[in-house]
XYZ file of C-alpha atoms in Angstrom:
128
model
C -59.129 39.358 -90.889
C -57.313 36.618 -88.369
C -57.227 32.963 -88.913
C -57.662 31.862 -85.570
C -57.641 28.341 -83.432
C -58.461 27.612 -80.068
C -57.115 25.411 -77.745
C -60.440 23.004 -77.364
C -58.548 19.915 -78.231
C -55.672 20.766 -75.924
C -57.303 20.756 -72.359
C -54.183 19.909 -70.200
C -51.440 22.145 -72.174
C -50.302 25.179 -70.431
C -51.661 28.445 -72.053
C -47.937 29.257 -72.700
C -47.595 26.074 -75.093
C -50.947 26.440 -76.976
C -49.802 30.575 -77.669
C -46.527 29.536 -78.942
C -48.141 26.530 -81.274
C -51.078 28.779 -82.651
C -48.459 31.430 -83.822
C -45.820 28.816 -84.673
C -48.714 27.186 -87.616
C -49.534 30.433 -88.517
C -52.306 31.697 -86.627
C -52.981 35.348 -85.361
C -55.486 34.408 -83.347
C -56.611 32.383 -80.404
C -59.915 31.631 -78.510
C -58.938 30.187 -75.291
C -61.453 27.367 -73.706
C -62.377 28.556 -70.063
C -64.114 24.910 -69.056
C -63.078 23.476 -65.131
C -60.510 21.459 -65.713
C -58.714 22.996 -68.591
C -55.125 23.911 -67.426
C -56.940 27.531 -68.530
C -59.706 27.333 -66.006
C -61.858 30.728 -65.883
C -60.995 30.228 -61.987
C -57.160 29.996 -63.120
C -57.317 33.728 -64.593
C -56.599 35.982 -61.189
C -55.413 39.652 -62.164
C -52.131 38.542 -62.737
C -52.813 36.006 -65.186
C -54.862 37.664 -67.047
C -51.741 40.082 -67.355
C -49.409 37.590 -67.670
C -51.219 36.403 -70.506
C -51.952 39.949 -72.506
C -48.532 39.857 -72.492
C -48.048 36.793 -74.095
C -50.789 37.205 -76.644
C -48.908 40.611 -77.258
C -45.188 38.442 -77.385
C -46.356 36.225 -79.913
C -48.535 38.724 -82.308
C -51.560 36.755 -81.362
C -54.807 38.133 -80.685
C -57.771 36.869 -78.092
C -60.624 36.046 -80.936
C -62.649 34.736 -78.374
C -63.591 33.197 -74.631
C -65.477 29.617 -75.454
C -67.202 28.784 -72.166
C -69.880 27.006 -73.673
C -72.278 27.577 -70.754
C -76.171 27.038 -71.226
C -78.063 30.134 -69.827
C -81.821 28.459 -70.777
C -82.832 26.094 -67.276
C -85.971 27.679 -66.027
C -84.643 27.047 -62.401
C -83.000 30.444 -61.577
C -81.116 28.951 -58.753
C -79.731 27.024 -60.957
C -79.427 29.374 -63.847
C -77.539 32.410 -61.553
C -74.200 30.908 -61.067
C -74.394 29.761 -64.713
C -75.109 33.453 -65.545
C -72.496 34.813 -63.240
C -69.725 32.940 -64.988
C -70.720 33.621 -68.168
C -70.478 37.181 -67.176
C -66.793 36.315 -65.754
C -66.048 35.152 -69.161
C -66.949 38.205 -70.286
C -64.788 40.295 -67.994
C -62.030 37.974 -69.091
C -62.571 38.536 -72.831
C -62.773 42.445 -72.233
C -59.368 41.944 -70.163
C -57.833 40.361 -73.015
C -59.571 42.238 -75.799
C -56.624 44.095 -77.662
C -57.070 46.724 -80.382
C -59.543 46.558 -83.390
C -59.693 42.354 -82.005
C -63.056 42.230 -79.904
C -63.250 38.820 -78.411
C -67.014 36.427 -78.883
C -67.847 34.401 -75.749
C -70.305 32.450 -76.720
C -73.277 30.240 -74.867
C -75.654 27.985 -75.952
C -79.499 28.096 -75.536
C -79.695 24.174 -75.016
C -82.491 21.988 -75.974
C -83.832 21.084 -79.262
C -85.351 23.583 -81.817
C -88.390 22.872 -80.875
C -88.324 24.664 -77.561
C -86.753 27.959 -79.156
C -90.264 29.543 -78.640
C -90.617 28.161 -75.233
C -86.876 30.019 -74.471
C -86.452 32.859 -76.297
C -87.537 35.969 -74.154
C -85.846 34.033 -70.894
C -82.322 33.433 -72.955
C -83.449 37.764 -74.087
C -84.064 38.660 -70.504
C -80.473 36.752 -68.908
């Protein structure tokens, strides 16, 4: 088991600077925040960076724990709802790119709205 942070709280420092922190406390882990307009943007990680940051992660015996995207996949508008989709599938690519040994990063999502509409959701959050 990993104690891990994230870098949630830390939306303008460089991915370099949040790796070297997280391992400098302690940690051995690190889910990195993919939201637009984090300095690590999902659009920021081109092949390169994603290798320029495996090596990092590998540099500073951390470990990818997770991608947090924190995307809602539930709005009944598909046309909406693809490109939502489509980058939560991106996310995924990026935490398969990262994942390193036994360490298989979560990317989560949310299924939005209240409980009360969990019925009214369900099979379309099943079906994206």
């Amino acid at each position: 088991m990993r104690l891990s942070g994230g870098n949630y709280g830390m939306p303008t420092l460089s991915i370099d600077k949040a790796l070297a922190f997280h391992r400098e406390v302690g940690y051995r882990a690190i889910e990195i925040t993919v939201l637009s307009g984090y300095t690590t943007a999902l659009e920021r990680f081109d092949a390169a960076e994603r290798q320029r940051v495996r090596d990092l992660l590998r540099r500073y015996d951390l470990v990818c724990s997770g991608i947090a995207n924190f995307q809602s996949l539930d709005d009944a508008d598909s046309a909406i709802a693809e490109p939502i989709i489509q980058r939560h599938r991106d996310a995924i690519d990026l935490a398969v790119d990262l994942a390193a040994g036994d360490a298989t990063p979560v990317v989560p999502f949310t299924s939005g709205g209240s409980p009360g509409d969990w019925l009214a959701i369900k099979e379309r959050l099943v079906d994206r």
